[in-house]
Tab-separated table of C-alpha atoms in Angstrom:
chain	number	residue	atom	x	y	z
A	21	LEU	CA	-16.144	-3.463	-1.086
A	22	VAL	CA	-19.457	-0.668	-2.028
A	23	ILE	CA	-19.597	0.457	-4.984
A	24	LYS	CA	-20.112	4.138	-5.477
A	25	LYS	CA	-21.612	6.013	-8.767
A	26	THR	CA	-20.575	9.404	-8.265
A	27	VAL	CA	-18.133	11.046	-7.778
A	28	LEU	CA	-15.017	10.995	-5.018
A	29	THR	CA	-16.478	13.501	-2.490
A	30	VAL	CA	-15.278	14.392	1.355
A	31	GLY	CA	-18.570	13.157	2.745
A	32	ASP	CA	-18.130	9.729	3.256
A	33	VAL	CA	-15.284	9.672	4.685
A	34	ILE	CA	-16.314	12.147	7.159
A	35	ARG	CA	-18.444	10.270	8.104
A	36	LEU	CA	-17.046	6.952	8.655
A	37	HIS	CA	-14.175	8.830	10.251
A	38	GLN	CA	-15.694	10.690	13.249
A	39	LYS	CA	-17.949	7.254	13.505
A	40	ASN	CA	-14.870	5.814	14.104
A	41	ILE	CA	-13.591	7.916	17.224
A	42	ALA	CA	-16.446	8.528	18.534
A	43	GLU	CA	-16.569	4.400	19.091
A	44	GLY	CA	-13.288	4.202	20.081
A	45	LYS	CA	-12.275	2.126	16.840
A	46	SER	CA	-9.025	2.460	14.563
A	47	SER	CA	-9.918	4.346	11.544
A	48	LYS	CA	-6.741	3.950	9.496
A	49	CYS	CA	-8.458	6.230	5.982
A	50	LEU	CA	-6.449	5.805	2.918
A	51	ILE	CA	-7.874	8.636	0.099
A	52	VAL	CA	-6.647	7.727	-3.543
A	53	CYS	CA	-7.165	10.549	-6.684
A	54	ASN	CA	-6.151	9.639	-10.236
A	55	THR	CA	-4.499	12.488	-10.514
A	56	ILE	CA	-1.841	15.424	-8.321
A	57	LYS	CA	-4.886	17.859	-8.613
A	58	LYS	CA	-7.531	16.041	-7.291
A	59	ALA	CA	-5.245	14.605	-4.147
A	60	GLN	CA	-4.546	18.395	-3.027
A	61	GLU	CA	-8.327	19.247	-3.738
A	62	ILE	CA	-9.431	16.549	-1.098
A	63	TYR	CA	-7.067	17.421	1.281
A	64	GLN	CA	-7.615	20.645	0.515
A	65	GLU	CA	-11.330	19.534	1.501
A	66	LEU	CA	-10.302	17.855	4.201
A	67	GLU	CA	-8.569	20.797	6.329
A	68	ASP	CA	-11.733	23.034	5.722
A	69	SER	CA	-13.762	20.440	7.471
A	70	LYS	CA	-11.718	20.665	10.744
A	71	ILE	CA	-10.379	17.167	10.611
A	72	SER	CA	-7.314	16.227	12.243
A	73	ASN	CA	-4.394	13.573	11.335
A	74	ILE	CA	-4.746	13.835	7.581
A	75	TYR	CA	-1.581	14.653	5.867
A	76	LEU	CA	-1.082	14.184	1.531
A	77	LEU	CA	1.005	12.099	-0.423
A	78	HIS	CA	2.022	12.348	-4.095
A	79	SER	CA	4.656	13.065	-6.391
A	80	LYS	CA	5.730	17.049	-6.514
A	81	PHE	CA	6.962	16.450	-2.921
A	82	ILE	CA	10.661	18.281	-2.643
A	83	LYS	CA	12.661	14.668	-1.674
A	84	LYS	CA	13.510	15.352	1.595
A	85	ASP	CA	9.560	15.994	2.451
A	86	ARG	CA	8.258	13.575	0.745
A	87	SER	CA	10.753	10.707	2.389
A	88	ASN	CA	9.701	11.720	5.506
A	89	LYS	CA	6.136	11.422	4.499
A	90	GLU	CA	6.813	8.136	3.066
A	91	GLU	CA	8.208	7.121	6.437
A	92	ALA	CA	4.995	8.140	8.319
A	93	ILE	CA	3.318	5.973	6.046
A	94	LEU	CA	5.217	3.105	6.329
A	95	GLN	CA	4.775	3.396	10.142
A	96	VAL	CA	1.194	4.268	10.549
A	97	GLY	CA	0.741	1.757	7.204
A	98	LYS	CA	2.217	-1.699	9.093
A	99	THR	CA	-0.405	-3.880	10.345
A	100	PHE	CA	1.429	-5.080	13.521
A	101	LEU	CA	2.977	-2.897	16.198
A	102	ASP	CA	6.081	-3.384	16.876
A	103	ASN	CA	5.407	-6.953	19.128
A	104	GLN	CA	4.371	-8.441	16.039
A	105	LYS	CA	1.667	-9.547	18.436
A	106	GLU	CA	-1.288	-5.786	18.215
A	107	ILE	CA	-3.058	-4.466	15.368
A	108	ASN	CA	-1.405	-1.688	14.841
A	109	GLU	CA	-4.318	0.565	15.701
A	110	ARG	CA	-4.216	5.265	14.683
A	111	GLN	CA	-6.675	6.927	13.784
A	112	GLU	CA	-5.091	9.056	10.619
A	113	ILE	CA	-6.469	9.522	6.997
A	114	TRP	CA	-4.003	9.549	4.659
A	115	VAL	CA	-4.695	10.766	1.088
A	116	SER	CA	-2.390	10.173	-1.747
A	117	THR	CA	-2.222	9.178	-5.667
A	118	GLN	CA	-1.501	5.640	-7.516
A	119	ILE	CA	2.078	6.208	-5.430
A	120	VAL	CA	0.511	3.521	-3.351
A	121	GLU	CA	-0.830	1.266	-5.585
A	122	ALA	CA	2.850	-0.906	-5.917
A	123	SER	CA	5.714	1.095	-4.242
A	124	LEU	CA	4.535	1.116	-0.407
A	125	ASP	CA	3.781	-1.863	1.992
A	126	ILE	CA	0.735	-0.518	3.517
A	127	ASP	CA	-2.265	-1.568	5.451
A	128	PHE	CA	-4.501	0.984	6.220
A	129	ASP	CA	-7.939	0.445	7.379
A	130	TYR	CA	-10.354	1.781	4.966
A	131	LEU	CA	-9.661	2.978	1.477
A	132	PHE	CA	-11.811	5.422	-1.022
A	133	THR	CA	-10.508	5.058	-4.255
A	134	GLU	CA	-11.791	6.824	-7.718
A	135	LEU	CA	-12.105	4.444	-10.247
A	136	SER	CA	-8.733	4.031	-13.294
A	137	GLU	CA	-8.990	0.503	-14.807
A	138	LEU	CA	-8.718	-2.033	-13.018
A	139	ASN	CA	-5.486	-2.848	-13.357
A	140	GLY	CA	-5.117	-0.429	-11.243
A	141	LEU	CA	-8.775	-0.246	-9.047
A	142	PHE	CA	-7.225	-4.498	-7.784
A	143	GLN	CA	-3.690	-3.541	-7.196
A	144	ARG	CA	-4.970	-0.023	-4.172
A	145	LEU	CA	-7.351	-3.092	-3.100
A	146	GLY	CA	-4.460	-4.851	-1.716
A	147	ARG	CA	-3.764	-1.236	-0.022
A	148	CYS	CA	-6.769	-2.155	2.364
A	149	ASN	CA	-6.255	-5.657	5.048
A	150	ARG	CA	-3.690	-6.380	3.038
A	151	LYS	CA	-2.619	-8.919	5.870
A	152	GLY	CA	-6.433	-10.570	6.151
A	153	VAL	CA	-6.733	-10.309	9.537
A	154	LYS	CA	-8.853	-7.719	10.652
A	155	SER	CA	-12.012	-7.553	10.441
A	156	VAL	CA	-14.378	-7.305	7.153
A	157	ASP	CA	-18.140	-7.692	9.387
A	158	GLU	CA	-18.345	-4.348	7.165
A	159	SER	CA	-17.218	-2.694	4.342
A	160	ASN	CA	-14.115	-1.727	4.493
A	161	CYS	CA	-13.675	-0.470	0.373
A	162	TYR	CA	-15.437	2.158	-0.409
A	163	VAL	CA	-15.633	3.020	-4.994
A	164	TYR	CA	-16.221	5.260	-6.859
A	165	THR	CA	-16.921	5.837	-10.669
A	166	GLU	CA	-17.193	8.783	-11.436
A	167	ILE	CA	-14.188	10.519	-12.724
A	168	ASP	CA	-12.897	14.193	-13.959
A	169	PRO	CA	-13.626	13.611	-17.965
A	170	ASN	CA	-10.485	15.751	-18.735
A	171	ILE	CA	-7.954	12.663	-17.292
A	172	ILE	CA	-9.106	10.413	-20.599
A	173	ILE	CA	-7.325	10.310	-22.979
A	174	LYS	CA	-7.604	12.652	-26.021
A	175	GLY	CA	-5.365	14.568	-28.842
A	176	ASN	CA	-2.496	15.148	-26.754
A	177	ARG	CA	-5.244	15.411	-23.077
A	178	GLY	CA	-5.694	12.914	-20.441
A	179	PHE	CA	-3.281	9.293	-19.565
A	180	ILE	CA	-6.203	6.692	-18.903
A	181	ASP	CA	-7.787	4.957	-22.127
A	182	LYS	CA	-11.473	6.075	-22.892
A	183	ARG	CA	-11.960	2.504	-24.053
A	184	ILE	CA	-10.725	1.205	-20.694
A	185	TYR	CA	-12.078	3.081	-18.177
A	186	LYS	CA	-15.433	1.728	-19.989
A	187	LEU	CA	-14.937	-1.383	-19.512
A	188	SER	CA	-13.191	-1.677	-15.852
A	189	LYS	CA	-16.445	0.295	-15.234
A	190	GLU	CA	-19.160	-1.798	-15.978
A	191	GLY	CA	-17.349	-4.927	-14.966
A	192	ILE	CA	-16.423	-3.577	-11.399
A	193	CYS	CA	-20.815	-2.306	-11.429
A	194	THR	CA	-21.773	-5.629	-12.668
A	195	HIS	CA	-19.847	-7.228	-9.593
A	196	GLY	CA	-21.654	-4.497	-7.004
A	197	ASP	CA	-21.395	-4.362	-3.555
A	198	GLY	CA	-20.160	-7.390	-1.380
A	199	ILE	CA	-16.910	-9.610	-0.858
A	200	LEU	CA	-14.650	-9.284	-3.886
A	201	THR	CA	-12.927	-12.506	-3.564
A	202	GLU	CA	-9.190	-12.750	-6.509
A	203	ASP	CA	-10.448	-15.331	-8.345
A	204	GLU	CA	-13.883	-13.287	-9.030
A	205	LYS	CA	-10.821	-10.297	-10.403
A	206	GLN	CA	-8.815	-12.391	-12.003
A	207	GLU	CA	-12.367	-13.905	-14.096
A	208	ILE	CA	-13.776	-9.703	-14.500
A	209	ILE	CA	-10.469	-8.973	-15.846
A	210	ASN	CA	-10.836	-11.946	-18.454
A	211	LYS	CA	-13.757	-10.938	-19.468
A	212	TYR	CA	-14.161	-6.762	-19.597
A	213	LEU	CA	-9.600	-6.910	-20.608
A	214	THR	CA	-9.853	-9.035	-22.933
A	215	ILE	CA	-7.963	-8.520	-27.105
A	216	GLY	CA	-11.106	-8.643	-28.694
A	217	ASN	CA	-12.768	-5.572	-25.774
A	218	ILE	CA	-9.603	-3.464	-26.250
A	219	SER	CA	-9.149	-3.627	-29.768
A	220	ASP	CA	-10.712	-0.362	-31.030
A	221	SER	CA	-8.599	1.313	-27.732
A	222	ASP	CA	-5.893	3.986	-27.605
A	223	TYR	CA	-3.462	1.688	-25.976
A	224	MET	CA	-4.102	-0.892	-28.506
A	225	GLU	CA	-3.559	1.677	-31.014
A	226	ASN	CA	-1.062	2.767	-29.847
A	227	TYR	CA	1.211	-0.208	-29.088
A	228	TRP	CA	1.183	-1.404	-32.461
A	229	LEU	CA	1.995	2.419	-33.698
A	230	HIS	CA	4.633	0.886	-30.516
A	231	TYR	CA	5.934	-1.986	-32.346
A	232	ASP	CA	6.145	-1.173	-35.441
A	233	TYR	CA	8.170	2.257	-34.978
A	234	VAL	CA	10.990	-0.506	-33.105
A	235	SER	CA	10.242	-3.714	-35.547
A	236	ASN	CA	11.870	-1.408	-38.110
A	237	LEU	CA	14.416	0.854	-35.681
A	238	TYR	CA	18.690	0.424	-36.522
A	239	LEU	CA	20.878	-0.137	-33.960
A	240	ASN	CA	21.394	3.288	-32.076
A	241	GLU	CA	18.835	5.165	-34.264
A	242	THR	CA	17.576	7.055	-31.682
A	243	THR	CA	18.329	8.829	-28.912
A	244	GLN	CA	17.430	7.827	-24.934
A	245	TYR	CA	15.170	11.383	-24.682
A	246	ASP	CA	13.600	10.815	-27.977
A	247	VAL	CA	12.395	6.716	-26.608
A	248	GLN	CA	11.743	8.566	-23.470
A	249	LYS	CA	9.671	11.109	-25.519
A	250	ARG	CA	7.173	8.483	-27.170
A	251	PHE	CA	7.345	5.798	-25.379
A	252	ARG	CA	6.627	7.572	-21.334
A	253	ASN	CA	4.959	10.332	-22.823
A	254	ILE	CA	6.554	12.268	-19.821
A	255	ILE	CA	8.925	14.919	-20.088
A	256	SER	CA	9.932	15.700	-15.937
A	257	TYR	CA	12.008	18.983	-15.576
A	258	THR	CA	13.923	18.581	-12.125
A	259	VAL	CA	13.129	21.997	-10.247
A	260	ILE	CA	13.618	23.868	-6.990
A	261	PRO	CA	10.016	26.174	-6.024
A	262	GLN	CA	10.636	29.627	-4.708
A	263	ASP	CA	8.894	29.614	-2.113
A	264	ILE	CA	11.418	27.143	-0.527
A	265	LEU	CA	14.191	29.872	-0.974
A	266	LEU	CA	11.465	31.600	1.403
A	267	ASP	CA	13.344	30.062	4.299
A	268	LEU	CA	16.854	31.762	4.368
A	269	ASP	CA	18.181	28.785	6.309
A	270	ILE	CA	18.096	26.378	3.416
A	271	LYS	CA	17.997	28.965	0.867
A	272	TYR	CA	21.840	29.811	2.424
A	273	GLU	CA	21.764	26.297	2.422
A	274	ILE	CA	21.817	25.833	-1.720
A	275	GLU	CA	24.380	28.487	-1.794
A	276	ASP	CA	26.978	26.943	0.291
A	277	ILE	CA	26.432	24.042	-1.735
A	278	LEU	CA	27.143	25.590	-4.551
A	279	ASP	CA	29.951	27.737	-4.233
A	280	LYS	CA	31.161	23.899	-2.574
A	281	LEU	CA	31.171	22.362	-6.114
A	282	THR	CA	32.083	25.651	-7.547
A	283	SER	CA	35.320	25.675	-6.184
A	284	ILE	CA	35.794	21.670	-6.452
A	285	LYS	CA	35.788	22.002	-9.371
A	286	ARG	CA	38.326	24.573	-10.026
A	287	THR	CA	41.091	22.601	-7.976
A	288	ILE	CA	40.730	19.609	-10.382
A	289	GLU	CA	40.903	22.215	-13.367
A	290	SER	CA	43.698	24.099	-12.104
A	291	GLU	CA	45.675	20.964	-10.101
A	292	LYS	CA	47.449	18.863	-10.873
A	293	LEU	CA	46.173	15.804	-8.637
A	294	LEU	CA	46.974	12.034	-8.194
A	295	PRO	CA	44.307	10.171	-9.021
A	296	THR	CA	42.891	9.514	-5.277
A	297	LYS	CA	42.959	11.992	-4.904
A	298	LYS	CA	40.697	13.821	-7.878
A	299	LYS	CA	38.574	10.437	-7.277
A	300	MET	CA	37.830	11.762	-3.711
A	301	TYR	CA	37.252	15.001	-5.203
A	302	LYS	CA	34.668	13.113	-6.901
A	303	ILE	CA	32.933	11.582	-4.636
A	304	GLU	CA	32.194	15.334	-2.364
A	305	CYS	CA	30.967	16.122	-5.247
A	306	ILE	CA	27.866	13.625	-5.910
A	307	LYS	CA	27.638	13.933	-2.243
A	308	LEU	CA	26.832	17.671	-1.587
A	309	LYS	CA	24.754	16.757	-5.611
A	310	ASP	CA	22.850	15.152	-3.331
A	311	LYS	CA	21.813	16.964	-0.675
A	312	LEU	CA	21.759	19.934	-3.211
A	313	MET	CA	18.320	16.967	-5.034
A	314	GLN	CA	17.059	16.941	-1.400
A	315	TYR	CA	15.691	21.165	-1.760
A	316	THR	CA	14.394	19.536	-5.675
A	317	VAL	CA	10.850	18.449	-7.443
A	318	PRO	CA	9.865	16.916	-10.898
A	319	VAL	CA	7.506	18.761	-12.365
A	320	GLY	CA	6.355	18.678	-15.891
A	321	TYR	CA	5.972	20.033	-19.246
A	322	TYR	CA	2.809	22.460	-18.583
A	323	ASP	CA	3.809	23.079	-14.317
A	324	ILE	CA	6.636	25.948	-16.305
A	325	TYR	CA	5.533	25.813	-19.666
A	326	TYR	CA	2.032	26.912	-20.100
A	327	ASP	CA	2.780	28.404	-24.489
A	328	ASN	CA	3.455	25.963	-27.161
A	329	LYS	CA	3.572	28.518	-29.200
A	330	ASN	CA	6.542	31.245	-27.180
A	331	LYS	CA	8.755	28.905	-24.589
A	332	SER	CA	9.600	32.343	-23.468
A	333	ASN	CA	6.361	32.532	-21.577
A	334	ASN	CA	7.022	30.458	-18.987
A	335	ASP	CA	7.433	30.337	-14.706
A	336	ILE	CA	11.555	30.415	-14.662
A	337	VAL	CA	12.083	32.614	-12.011
A	338	GLY	CA	15.990	32.194	-12.165
A	339	LYS	CA	18.111	29.047	-12.597
A	340	TYR	CA	20.819	27.831	-10.468
A	341	GLN	CA	24.277	26.452	-12.457
A	342	LEU	CA	25.832	23.370	-10.809
A	343	SER	CA	28.706	22.932	-13.971
A	344	GLN	CA	28.587	23.634	-17.777
A	345	TYR	CA	26.269	20.909	-18.707
A	346	GLU	CA	24.699	20.944	-15.508
A	347	GLU	CA	21.527	23.497	-14.170
A	348	ILE	CA	17.969	23.323	-12.212
A	349	TYR	CA	15.700	26.425	-13.011
A	350	ILE	CA	13.970	28.042	-10.095
A	351	ILE	CA	9.789	28.166	-11.144
A	352	ASP	CA	7.258	30.166	-9.541
A	353	GLY	CA	4.349	28.208	-8.079
A	354	HIS	CA	3.412	27.776	-4.347
A	355	TYR	CA	4.916	25.248	-2.864
A	356	ASP	CA	4.921	24.099	1.276
A	357	SER	CA	5.576	20.320	3.512
A	358	LYS	CA	1.899	19.522	3.333
A	359	ARG	CA	0.723	20.749	0.283
A	360	GLY	CA	3.722	20.119	-1.686
A	361	PHE	CA	4.042	21.835	-5.587
A	362	GLN	CA	1.214	23.447	-7.391
A	363	ARG	CA	1.938	25.361	-10.410
A	364	LEU	CA	0.092	28.926	-11.181
A	365	SER	CA	-3.364	28.625	-11.851
A	366	ALA	CA	-4.729	31.530	-14.869
A	367	VAL	CA	-5.624	33.832	-13.132
A	368	GLU	CA	-2.189	34.180	-10.921
A	369	ARG	CA	-0.610	34.105	-14.583
A	370	LYS	CA	-2.561	36.781	-16.257
A	371	ALA	CA	-2.257	38.844	-13.640
A	372	LYS	CA	1.819	38.682	-14.179
A	373	LYS	CA	0.779	40.191	-17.611
A	374	CYS	CA	1.306	36.567	-19.859
A	375	GLN	CA	-1.184	36.554	-22.736
A	376	ALA	CA	-1.004	32.572	-23.236
A	377	LYS	CA	-3.792	30.679	-22.431
A	378	THR	CA	-3.401	28.190	-19.257
A	379	GLU	CA	-3.828	24.854	-19.686
A	380	GLU	CA	-5.043	24.097	-16.956
A	381	PHE	CA	-6.429	20.693	-17.094
A	382	PHE	CA	-2.891	18.926	-18.064
A	383	ASP	CA	-1.582	16.819	-14.264
A	384	SER	CA	0.117	14.928	-13.283
A	385	PHE	CA	-1.161	11.837	-11.775
A	386	ILE	CA	1.576	10.030	-9.354
């Protein structure tokens, strides 16, 4: 473990990676960032530095691209080759977010990560030398303790608790460089993330607010939407980025799916069908919608709406109507299979003659 009391940049990664390549060593490097925006910036810096075999994974890829990337990182992240004897040696760099903390069973040679909080950090450390069969003669995990202040919770902004982050930083810095054992991880958590230490944190304040709210609820008093908004503070929209429709093959495939859905709907409504036939059509509708969803991406509120006072100021440029109650918005923004979705910048929105101030600092963390 190496503690770097700076922000995460690509310099350390490039130096280590190029040294390994020169020595003919395996160099599977995983970079974990706290936000998608930061991950995209790091990826761009690596690309600008002419580093080959670099890849990016986060939640803002269309489902089709994300599935391909997850399959690829699982192959790279295998400890052993298919014969289960030889170490799976590669020379690749993957940049990601906390999406890799627990959802993917991957094993990299080196980890470069921003600090979020201790529990998240220790999850990230588990993506490096996961099976414990690689050499530990040199440092393989680099932790960068300085983070973007805009992601610290302040009002309705941010998602990292200031108090918990400060305690986590103090705990990992006090340990310092060197081997970090499982017992030491537990000792750090028990010492720094105690109820007494975090009692004045936003986290605990919100915990007790939610606890009191639930304690006083009657059965079926609230809706699923209200629960999601209150407890996750995340509103996600499933959209299609306008950029992918520039590929006419994709555009025509989507239009063909919609035509088939419309045709099936008319058949079900206009004809007296046997239950078995009706069930068959409904199954076909589900398959068609699943196919359509491969071209969608989940985005946040500020990826679409940037003016709380006037929701007509938004990046929606169209929509696909699946049924009377189902629609998928088409939104303006940037998308490609390497970087994923990126919202329009303040300058670009200004060029569209938008009067509202763009929220630059709201970002997704997975």
